Amino acid sequence: AIEYAEEVSFEVENLDGEELEAMDIPRLSKGASGSSKVRKILASRRNAEEKQKKKKNHDAVLRRRAKKREAHLEKLQKEGKYNPDRPVKPDPERWVPKSQRSYNKRGRRGRTKFIGAQGIGSGAGADKDAAKLDAAARAAAKAQGKDLGNQARSTA
């Protein structure tokens, strides 16, 4: 404590009165509205300083990223894997799932060609079922002597 007191007294002795008056010190009033105004001012100053720091950091990150990219492209160019005159075009099928892409034969093994709705309305069996359920068609077939509904009766 004695050492701290000596440090403080040394600092106080070195301060000039004109310096103290020139310093920007917020003055807090006893009223609630006055102190909240001062707090808002102080907070806005802090936020402005933080935004400035973040902006500097962001710019530094972008510069660092650009340097790394340039170094990487130079390395690829030396290895013969990159030609700046003829850049590689992106894959046109990059939006299609990998298992459905034209060059992926392995992922489509054992699957049907049709990929789409899996409900009742697809395939040859659906037409047969629709013919059984169509009352007008059954009546017309019965009038002609054909019976569509009794072809494969269930015993269940």
Tab-separated table of C-alpha atoms in Angstrom, residues 32-133:
chain	number	residue	atom	x	y	z
A	32	ALA	CA	-31.246	10.285	-13.595
A	33	SER	CA	-31.772	11.922	-16.988
A	34	GLY	CA	-28.423	13.726	-16.944
A	35	SER	CA	-26.419	10.651	-16.062
A	36	SER	CA	-28.190	8.529	-18.692
A	37	LYS	CA	-27.327	11.129	-21.350
A	38	VAL	CA	-23.684	10.976	-20.346
A	39	ARG	CA	-23.773	7.178	-20.374
A	40	LYS	CA	-25.249	7.218	-23.867
A	41	ILE	CA	-22.546	9.607	-25.066
A	42	LEU	CA	-19.816	7.451	-23.549
A	43	ALA	CA	-21.332	4.282	-24.998
A	44	SER	CA	-21.576	5.827	-28.466
A	45	ARG	CA	-17.912	6.858	-28.272
A	46	ARG	CA	-16.921	3.332	-27.252
A	47	ASN	CA	-19.040	1.843	-30.049
A	48	ALA	CA	-17.453	4.165	-32.607
A	49	GLU	CA	-13.979	3.152	-31.426
A	50	GLU	CA	-14.903	-0.557	-31.563
A	51	LYS	CA	-16.335	-0.180	-35.075
A	52	GLN	CA	-13.149	1.536	-36.197
A	53	LYS	CA	-11.046	-1.310	-34.740
A	54	LYS	CA	-13.259	-3.938	-36.376
A	55	LYS	CA	-13.025	-2.139	-39.711
A	56	LYS	CA	-9.224	-2.062	-39.467
A	57	ASN	CA	-9.180	-5.744	-38.526
A	58	HIS	CA	-11.494	-6.629	-41.432
A	59	ASP	CA	-9.305	-4.722	-43.883
A	60	ALA	CA	-6.235	-6.491	-42.524
A	61	VAL	CA	-7.938	-9.872	-42.924
A	62	LEU	CA	-8.850	-9.067	-46.535
A	63	ARG	CA	-5.279	-7.979	-47.322
A	64	ARG	CA	-3.870	-11.120	-45.697
A	65	ARG	CA	-6.345	-13.302	-47.619
A	66	ALA	CA	-5.372	-11.644	-50.934
A	67	LYS	CA	-1.658	-12.224	-50.234
A	68	LYS	CA	-2.262	-15.884	-49.405
A	69	ARG	CA	-4.339	-16.345	-52.567
A	70	GLU	CA	-1.655	-14.795	-54.740
A	71	ALA	CA	1.025	-16.993	-53.154
A	72	HIS	CA	-1.127	-20.101	-53.633
A	73	LEU	CA	-1.848	-19.311	-57.284
A	74	GLU	CA	1.850	-18.718	-57.949
A	75	LYS	CA	2.665	-22.079	-56.371
A	76	LEU	CA	0.034	-23.836	-58.519
A	77	GLN	CA	1.310	-22.039	-61.603
A	78	LYS	CA	4.886	-23.260	-60.945
A	79	GLU	CA	3.598	-26.826	-60.556
A	80	GLY	CA	1.673	-26.494	-63.826
A	81	LYS	CA	-1.728	-26.994	-62.206
A	82	TYR	CA	-3.055	-23.489	-62.918
A	83	ASN	CA	-3.041	-21.364	-66.046
A	84	PRO	CA	-4.275	-17.770	-65.549
A	85	ASP	CA	-4.968	-17.435	-69.281
A	86	ARG	CA	-7.425	-20.354	-69.258
A	87	PRO	CA	-9.206	-20.540	-65.881
A	88	VAL	CA	-11.122	-23.728	-65.069
A	89	LYS	CA	-14.865	-23.421	-65.621
A	90	PRO	CA	-17.073	-24.531	-62.713
A	91	ASP	CA	-18.995	-27.784	-62.988
A	92	PRO	CA	-22.386	-27.074	-64.667
A	93	GLU	CA	-23.972	-29.932	-62.679
A	94	ARG	CA	-22.884	-28.526	-59.299
A	95	TRP	CA	-26.508	-27.843	-58.335
A	96	VAL	CA	-27.604	-31.437	-59.014
A	97	PRO	CA	-27.166	-33.954	-56.157
A	98	LYS	CA	-23.927	-35.929	-56.575
A	99	SER	CA	-25.717	-39.255	-56.798
A	100	GLN	CA	-27.731	-38.005	-59.795
A	101	ARG	CA	-24.919	-36.380	-61.813
A	102	SER	CA	-24.175	-37.744	-65.258
A	103	TYR	CA	-20.565	-38.676	-64.491
A	104	ASN	CA	-21.390	-40.519	-61.256
A	105	LYS	CA	-22.219	-44.026	-62.491
A	106	ARG	CA	-21.297	-45.647	-59.183
A	107	GLY	CA	-23.896	-43.755	-57.148
A	108	ARG	CA	-26.742	-44.751	-59.483
A	109	ARG	CA	-26.120	-48.489	-59.244
A	110	GLY	CA	-29.300	-50.475	-58.502
A	111	ARG	CA	-31.654	-47.543	-58.955
A	112	THR	CA	-34.385	-46.984	-61.480
A	113	LYS	CA	-33.926	-44.340	-64.159
A	114	PHE	CA	-37.026	-42.388	-63.141
A	115	ILE	CA	-36.494	-40.006	-60.252
A	116	GLY	CA	-39.541	-38.032	-59.299
A	117	ALA	CA	-42.875	-38.458	-57.582
A	118	GLN	CA	-43.316	-41.804	-55.852
A	119	GLY	CA	-47.057	-41.740	-55.381
A	120	ILE	CA	-49.876	-43.737	-56.973
A	121	GLY	CA	-49.915	-41.814	-60.244
A	122	SER	CA	-46.851	-43.417	-61.834
A	123	GLY	CA	-46.112	-46.657	-63.631
A	124	ALA	CA	-48.138	-49.254	-65.564
A	125	GLY	CA	-49.805	-50.624	-62.429
A	126	ALA	CA	-51.483	-47.302	-61.814
A	127	ASP	CA	-53.323	-47.492	-65.159
A	128	LYS	CA	-54.622	-50.978	-64.309
A	129	ASP	CA	-55.832	-49.830	-60.887
A	130	ALA	CA	-57.468	-46.751	-62.395
A	131	ALA	CA	-59.326	-48.951	-64.899
A	132	LYS	CA	-60.650	-51.102	-62.039
A	133	LEU	CA	-61.904	-48.065	-60.128
